[in-house]
Short mmCIF file of the C-alpha atoms (twelve columns), coordinates in Angstrom:
data_MODEL
# 
_entry.id   MODEL 
# 
loop_
_atom_site.group_PDB 
_atom_site.id 
_atom_site.type_symbol 
_atom_site.label_atom_id 
_atom_site.label_alt_id 
_atom_site.label_comp_id 
_atom_site.label_asym_id 
_atom_site.label_seq_id 
_atom_site.Cartn_x 
_atom_site.Cartn_y 
_atom_site.Cartn_z 
_atom_site.pdbx_PDB_model_num 
ATOM 1   C CA . MET A 1   -124.700 133.898 57.007 1 
ATOM 2   C CA . SER A 2   -122.730 133.224 60.167 1 
ATOM 3   C CA . THR A 3   -119.320 131.600 60.458 1 
ATOM 4   C CA . GLY A 4   -120.912 128.451 61.858 1 
ATOM 5   C CA . GLU A 5   -123.298 128.177 58.918 1 
ATOM 6   C CA . ASP A 6   -120.400 128.718 56.520 1 
ATOM 7   C CA . GLY A 7   -118.506 125.894 58.224 1 
ATOM 8   C CA . GLY A 8   -121.447 123.504 58.125 1 
ATOM 9   C CA . THR A 9   -122.426 124.155 54.528 1 
ATOM 10  C CA . ARG A 10  -118.768 123.953 53.475 1 
ATOM 11  C CA . VAL A 11  -118.401 120.502 55.024 1 
ATOM 12  C CA . LEU A 12  -121.608 119.322 53.365 1 
ATOM 13  C CA . GLY A 13  -120.432 120.699 50.020 1 
ATOM 14  C CA . LEU A 14  -117.189 118.757 50.344 1 
ATOM 15  C CA . VAL A 15  -119.126 115.623 51.247 1 
ATOM 16  C CA . GLU A 16  -121.052 115.978 47.988 1 
ATOM 17  C CA . GLU A 17  -117.896 116.737 46.004 1 
ATOM 18  C CA . HIS A 18  -116.038 113.699 47.360 1 
ATOM 19  C CA . LEU A 19  -118.997 111.371 47.666 1 
ATOM 20  C CA . ASP A 20  -117.444 108.428 45.822 1 
ATOM 21  C CA . GLY A 21  -114.270 108.589 47.883 1 
ATOM 22  C CA . ILE A 22  -116.182 108.827 51.154 1 
ATOM 23  C CA . ARG A 23  -118.299 105.819 50.306 1 
ATOM 24  C CA . ALA A 24  -115.164 103.875 49.403 1 
ATOM 25  C CA . ARG A 25  -113.466 104.643 52.710 1 
ATOM 26  C CA . LEU A 26  -116.328 103.771 55.048 1 
ATOM 27  C CA . THR A 27  -117.524 100.294 55.862 1 
ATOM 28  C CA . GLY A 28  -121.057 99.451  54.803 1 
ATOM 29  C CA . GLU A 29  -122.247 99.900  58.371 1 
ATOM 30  C CA . GLN A 30  -120.481 103.247 58.738 1 
ATOM 31  C CA . TYR A 31  -121.905 104.508 55.454 1 
ATOM 32  C CA . GLN A 32  -125.442 103.501 56.419 1 
ATOM 33  C CA . LEU A 33  -125.020 105.279 59.750 1 
ATOM 34  C CA . LEU A 34  -123.874 108.399 57.890 1 
ATOM 35  C CA . LEU A 35  -126.982 108.265 55.681 1 
ATOM 36  C CA . THR A 36  -129.198 107.833 58.733 1 
ATOM 37  C CA . ARG A 37  -127.707 110.873 60.430 1 
ATOM 38  C CA . LEU A 38  -127.875 112.956 57.257 1 
ATOM 39  C CA . ARG A 39  -131.573 112.126 56.994 1 
ATOM 40  C CA . ALA A 40  -132.049 113.137 60.628 1 
ATOM 41  C CA . LEU A 41  -130.302 116.447 59.945 1 
ATOM 42  C CA . ALA A 42  -132.443 117.047 56.868 1 
ATOM 43  C CA . ALA A 43  -135.574 116.441 58.948 1 
ATOM 44  C CA . THR A 44  -134.500 118.821 61.728 1 
ATOM 45  C CA . PRO A 45  -136.605 122.006 62.055 1 
ATOM 46  C CA . PRO A 46  -134.463 124.632 60.273 1 
ATOM 47  C CA . ASP A 47  -135.386 127.356 62.752 1 
ATOM 48  C CA . ASP A 48  -134.186 125.396 65.796 1 
ATOM 49  C CA . PRO A 49  -130.433 126.206 65.914 1 
ATOM 50  C CA . ARG A 50  -129.659 123.918 68.839 1 
ATOM 51  C CA . ALA A 51  -131.379 120.951 67.196 1 
ATOM 52  C CA . VAL A 52  -129.527 121.626 63.933 1 
ATOM 53  C CA . ARG A 53  -126.247 121.828 65.814 1 
ATOM 54  C CA . ARG A 54  -126.837 118.506 67.580 1 
ATOM 55  C CA . ALA A 55  -127.846 116.784 64.350 1 
ATOM 56  C CA . PHE A 56  -124.802 118.129 62.527 1 
ATOM 57  C CA . GLN A 57  -122.535 116.956 65.346 1 
ATOM 58  C CA . ALA A 58  -123.808 113.411 64.742 1 
ATOM 59  C CA . VAL A 59  -122.926 113.742 61.048 1 
ATOM 60  C CA . ARG A 60  -119.451 114.989 61.967 1 
ATOM 61  C CA . LEU A 61  -118.812 111.922 64.087 1 
ATOM 62  C CA . CYS A 62  -119.698 109.636 61.163 1 
ATOM 63  C CA . LEU A 63  -116.951 111.284 59.100 1 
ATOM 64  C CA . VAL A 64  -114.195 110.706 61.653 1 
ATOM 65  C CA . PRO A 65  -113.040 107.411 60.025 1 
ATOM 66  C CA . LEU A 66  -111.928 109.294 56.912 1 
ATOM 67  C CA . PRO A 67  -108.135 109.574 56.469 1 
ATOM 68  C CA . TYR A 68  -106.527 112.450 58.298 1 
ATOM 69  C CA . ASP A 69  -105.554 114.190 55.024 1 
ATOM 70  C CA . HIS A 70  -108.947 113.751 53.338 1 
ATOM 71  C CA . PRO A 71  -110.468 117.145 52.352 1 
ATOM 72  C CA . VAL A 72  -113.623 116.500 54.382 1 
ATOM 73  C CA . ARG A 73  -111.635 115.487 57.472 1 
ATOM 74  C CA . GLU A 74  -109.436 118.568 57.095 1 
ATOM 75  C CA . ALA A 75  -112.547 120.751 56.861 1 
ATOM 76  C CA . LEU A 76  -113.924 119.214 60.050 1 
ATOM 77  C CA . ASP A 77  -110.679 119.908 61.908 1 
ATOM 78  C CA . SER A 78  -110.421 123.435 60.516 1 
ATOM 79  C CA . ALA A 79  -113.956 124.293 61.555 1 
ATOM 80  C CA . ARG A 80  -113.348 122.877 65.031 1 
ATOM 81  C CA . LEU A 81  -110.053 124.675 65.560 1 
ATOM 82  C CA . ALA A 82  -111.609 127.916 64.356 1 
ATOM 83  C CA . GLY A 83  -114.357 127.534 66.952 1 
ATOM 84  C CA . ALA A 84  -117.065 127.431 64.293 1 
ATOM 85  C CA . ALA A 85  -120.548 126.479 65.418 1 
ATOM 86  C CA . THR A 86  -123.236 125.059 63.146 1 
ATOM 87  C CA . ALA A 87  -126.825 126.194 63.118 1 
ATOM 88  C CA . GLY A 88  -129.550 127.471 60.894 1 
ATOM 89  C CA . ARG A 89  -131.632 126.972 57.812 1 
ATOM 90  C CA . PRO A 90  -128.743 126.899 55.264 1 
ATOM 91  C CA . VAL A 91  -127.301 123.724 56.806 1 
ATOM 92  C CA . VAL A 92  -130.641 121.899 56.713 1 
ATOM 93  C CA . LEU A 93  -131.390 122.997 53.148 1 
ATOM 94  C CA . ARG A 94  -127.893 122.006 52.017 1 
ATOM 95  C CA . THR A 95  -128.375 118.580 53.579 1 
ATOM 96  C CA . ARG A 96  -131.673 118.119 51.727 1 
ATOM 97  C CA . ASP A 97  -129.912 118.961 48.463 1 
ATOM 98  C CA . LEU A 98  -127.185 116.443 49.274 1 
ATOM 99  C CA . LEU A 99  -129.704 113.676 49.959 1 
ATOM 100 C CA . THR A 100 -131.354 114.393 46.614 1 
ATOM 101 C CA . ARG A 101 -127.975 113.940 44.950 1 
ATOM 102 C CA . LEU A 102 -127.445 110.678 46.830 1 
ATOM 103 C CA . ALA A 103 -130.801 109.362 45.653 1 
ATOM 104 C CA . GLU A 104 -130.089 110.263 42.019 1 
ATOM 105 C CA . GLY A 105 -126.353 109.568 41.874 1 
ATOM 106 C CA . PRO A 106 -124.546 106.646 40.206 1 
ATOM 107 C CA . PRO A 107 -123.568 103.474 42.081 1 
ATOM 108 C CA . PRO A 108 -120.238 103.500 43.937 1 
ATOM 109 C CA . SER A 109 -117.065 103.106 41.899 1 
ATOM 110 C CA . SER A 110 -115.125 99.850  41.778 1 
ATOM 111 C CA . GLY A 111 -112.438 99.137  44.335 1 
ATOM 112 C CA . THR A 112 -114.593 100.038 47.325 1 
ATOM 113 C CA . ALA A 113 -114.066 96.696  49.054 1 
ATOM 114 C CA . ALA A 114 -110.282 96.916  48.690 1 
ATOM 115 C CA . VAL A 115 -110.146 100.420 50.176 1 
ATOM 116 C CA . ILE A 116 -112.349 99.394  53.109 1 
ATOM 117 C CA . ALA A 117 -110.248 96.296  53.750 1 
ATOM 118 C CA . ALA A 118 -107.028 98.331  53.756 1 
ATOM 119 C CA . ALA A 119 -108.424 100.812 56.291 1 
ATOM 120 C CA . GLU A 120 -109.597 98.022  58.579 1 
ATOM 121 C CA . ARG A 121 -106.278 96.166  58.293 1 
ATOM 122 C CA . ARG A 122 -104.473 99.305  59.438 1 
ATOM 123 C CA . LEU A 123 -106.558 99.470  62.605 1 
ATOM 124 C CA . LEU A 124 -106.366 95.733  63.232 1 
ATOM 125 C CA . HIS A 125 -102.579 95.897  62.956 1 
ATOM 126 C CA . ALA A 126 -102.387 97.851  66.218 1 
ATOM 127 C CA . PRO A 127 -101.648 95.772  69.356 1 
ATOM 128 C CA . ALA A 128 -104.868 94.251  70.663 1 
ATOM 129 C CA . LEU A 129 -106.281 91.719  73.106 1 
ATOM 130 C CA . SER A 130 -108.515 88.778  72.343 1 
ATOM 131 C CA . ALA A 131 -111.981 88.597  73.866 1 
ATOM 132 C CA . ASP A 132 -110.702 86.181  76.536 1 
ATOM 133 C CA . GLU A 133 -107.745 88.416  77.372 1 
ATOM 134 C CA . ALA A 134 -110.031 91.439  77.615 1 
ATOM 135 C CA . ARG A 135 -112.317 89.536  79.974 1 
ATOM 136 C CA . VAL A 136 -109.358 88.769  82.259 1 
ATOM 137 C CA . ARG A 137 -108.450 92.473  82.314 1 
ATOM 138 C CA . CYS A 138 -112.062 93.190  83.291 1 
ATOM 139 C CA . HIS A 139 -111.759 90.930  86.371 1 
ATOM 140 C CA . GLY A 140 -113.538 88.028  84.717 1 
ATOM 141 C CA . SER A 141 -116.557 90.056  83.629 1 
ATOM 142 C CA . ALA A 142 -117.668 90.734  80.081 1 
ATOM 143 C CA . PRO A 143 -115.859 93.788  78.648 1 
ATOM 144 C CA . PRO A 144 -118.079 96.867  78.956 1 
ATOM 145 C CA . PRO A 145 -119.790 98.052  75.761 1 
ATOM 146 C CA . GLU A 146 -117.809 101.291 75.886 1 
ATOM 147 C CA . LEU A 147 -114.637 99.412  74.958 1 
ATOM 148 C CA . ILE A 148 -113.757 99.445  71.264 1 
ATOM 149 C CA . ARG A 149 -114.301 95.943  69.866 1 
ATOM 150 C CA . LEU A 150 -113.120 95.322  66.289 1 
ATOM 151 C CA . ALA A 151 -114.240 92.231  64.403 1 
ATOM 152 C CA . ASP A 152 -111.278 90.400  62.872 1 
ATOM 153 C CA . PRO A 153 -112.354 87.708  60.370 1 
ATOM 154 C CA . GLY A 154 -109.373 85.520  61.234 1 
ATOM 155 C CA . ARG A 155 -108.936 86.053  64.972 1 
ATOM 156 C CA . GLY A 156 -112.366 87.016  66.238 1 
ATOM 157 C CA . ASP A 157 -113.079 90.113  68.310 1 
ATOM 158 C CA . ARG A 158 -110.066 92.296  69.073 1 
ATOM 159 C CA . TYR A 159 -109.854 94.972  71.762 1 
ATOM 160 C CA . PRO A 160 -107.151 97.581  70.991 1 
ATOM 161 C CA . GLU A 161 -104.620 97.320  73.789 1 
ATOM 162 C CA . PHE A 162 -104.211 101.058 74.373 1 
ATOM 163 C CA . GLN A 163 -107.586 100.973 76.147 1 
ATOM 164 C CA . PHE A 164 -106.080 99.073  79.092 1 
ATOM 165 C CA . GLU A 165 -103.674 100.221 81.774 1 
ATOM 166 C CA . PRO A 166 -100.160 98.782  81.302 1 
ATOM 167 C CA . GLY A 167 -98.894  95.759  83.217 1 
ATOM 168 C CA . GLY A 168 -102.080 93.747  82.868 1 
ATOM 169 C CA . GLY A 169 -104.311 96.513  84.196 1 
ATOM 170 C CA . ALA A 170 -108.023 97.158  83.761 1 
ATOM 171 C CA . PRO A 171 -109.545 99.503  81.174 1 
ATOM 172 C CA . TYR A 172 -108.650 103.160 81.633 1 
ATOM 173 C CA . GLU A 173 -111.627 105.036 83.063 1 
ATOM 174 C CA . ILE A 174 -110.723 107.981 80.848 1 
ATOM 175 C CA . VAL A 175 -110.852 105.736 77.774 1 
ATOM 176 C CA . LEU A 176 -114.312 104.494 78.704 1 
ATOM 177 C CA . ARG A 177 -115.447 108.073 79.213 1 
ATOM 178 C CA . ILE A 178 -114.098 109.244 75.868 1 
ATOM 179 C CA . ASN A 179 -115.423 106.170 74.064 1 
ATOM 180 C CA . ARG A 180 -118.896 107.092 75.273 1 
ATOM 181 C CA . VAL A 181 -118.434 110.517 73.699 1 
ATOM 182 C CA . LEU A 182 -117.262 108.894 70.450 1 
ATOM 183 C CA . LEU A 183 -120.155 106.388 70.435 1 
ATOM 184 C CA . ALA A 184 -117.694 103.487 70.230 1 
ATOM 185 C CA . ASP A 185 -120.481 100.966 70.766 1 
ATOM 186 C CA . VAL A 186 -122.161 102.226 67.571 1 
ATOM 187 C CA . ASP A 187 -119.104 102.969 65.446 1 
ATOM 188 C CA . PRO A 188 -116.052 101.137 66.838 1 
ATOM 189 C CA . TRP A 189 -114.001 101.634 63.656 1 
ATOM 190 C CA . GLY A 190 -114.506 105.390 63.773 1 
ATOM 191 C CA . ALA A 191 -113.604 105.532 67.468 1 
ATOM 192 C CA . ALA A 192 -110.487 103.405 66.882 1 
ATOM 193 C CA . ASP A 193 -109.450 105.672 64.041 1 
ATOM 194 C CA . TRP A 194 -109.754 108.739 66.304 1 
ATOM 195 C CA . TRP A 195 -107.539 107.160 68.962 1 
ATOM 196 C CA . LEU A 196 -104.910 105.857 66.538 1 
ATOM 197 C CA . SER A 197 -104.651 108.750 64.056 1 
ATOM 198 C CA . ARG A 198 -102.801 112.060 64.275 1 
ATOM 199 C CA . ASN A 199 -104.773 114.784 66.018 1 
ATOM 200 C CA . LEU A 200 -104.174 118.496 65.439 1 
ATOM 201 C CA . TRP A 201 -105.958 119.446 68.651 1 
ATOM 202 C CA . LEU A 202 -103.395 117.427 70.607 1 
ATOM 203 C CA . GLY A 203 -100.342 118.675 68.740 1 
ATOM 204 C CA . GLY A 204 -100.341 116.098 65.961 1 
ATOM 205 C CA . GLY A 205 -99.888  112.910 67.989 1 
ATOM 206 C CA . PRO A 206 -102.438 110.081 68.160 1 
ATOM 207 C CA . PRO A 207 -104.532 110.298 71.338 1 
ATOM 208 C CA . ALA A 208 -103.730 106.678 72.252 1 
ATOM 209 C CA . ALA A 209 -100.041 107.551 72.600 1 
ATOM 210 C CA . LEU A 210 -100.872 110.428 74.940 1 
ATOM 211 C CA . LEU A 211 -102.663 108.449 77.655 1 
ATOM 212 C CA . GLY A 212 -100.852 109.206 80.902 1 
ATOM 213 C CA . VAL A 213 -98.742  111.811 79.110 1 
ATOM 214 C CA . ARG A 214 -101.219 114.611 78.484 1 
ATOM 215 C CA . PRO A 215 -103.768 115.526 81.168 1 
ATOM 216 C CA . ASP A 216 -107.037 113.631 80.886 1 
ATOM 217 C CA . ARG A 217 -108.871 116.915 80.415 1 
ATOM 218 C CA . ASP A 218 -106.923 117.528 77.188 1 
ATOM 219 C CA . LEU A 219 -108.003 114.195 75.734 1 
ATOM 220 C CA . VAL A 220 -111.616 114.727 76.785 1 
ATOM 221 C CA . GLY A 221 -111.510 118.235 75.328 1 
ATOM 222 C CA . ALA A 222 -110.275 116.959 71.978 1 
ATOM 223 C CA . ALA A 223 -113.048 114.347 71.786 1 
ATOM 224 C CA . VAL A 224 -115.769 116.732 72.876 1 
ATOM 225 C CA . ALA A 225 -114.506 119.382 70.469 1 
ATOM 226 C CA . LEU A 226 -114.787 116.934 67.600 1 
ATOM 227 C CA . VAL A 227 -118.318 115.879 68.493 1 
ATOM 228 C CA . GLU A 228 -119.622 119.309 69.459 1 
ATOM 229 C CA . GLY A 229 -117.727 121.341 66.907 1 
ATOM 230 C CA . ASP A 230 -116.141 123.659 69.464 1 
# 
């Protein structure tokens, strides 16, 4: 078995081991997206390494919202920093085993809603613009779908402020580019968590704090490395 296959099957094993905790830390939408991408990986032809790799990359992205010190998140970062690729029959077969466990497993443990709410409150606590303020920054046009938009029950849609150039400026082009890589229009909470959490690839600082400090290529590289597993 290759290093990449070891990395992929190890991550999937940790997902199974920590299944209750993962389900508690993802929103309902995020968890359903994870299931969808796991099913797609399980249905991928095992002898098509590139297809397996692409499908596993989609699963990786669904796990980004997990806390930085979560065992699964640490495994993702370790595999990426080690340059591990993912391909082959073992990953597909392991995913099929995992889905069988999901179908037969017990319901989620209590406290799920509280954990989800705490994670979302942390992201909503970051400085953000209202929908009207974001529209002004976009020269009166509707904010592009690439911008992270978080739904706040009390204040309506919130656009994390780091996405905009300082001094009342427009959205950073580099942010829009990276948000496309992170599929922010599909999983805004996961994309926000990537920007606002510590990042080993970038020396431990949150990517949002490094806009205009580190070269754009470094930020793009960190996002692409996460998604592609490089």
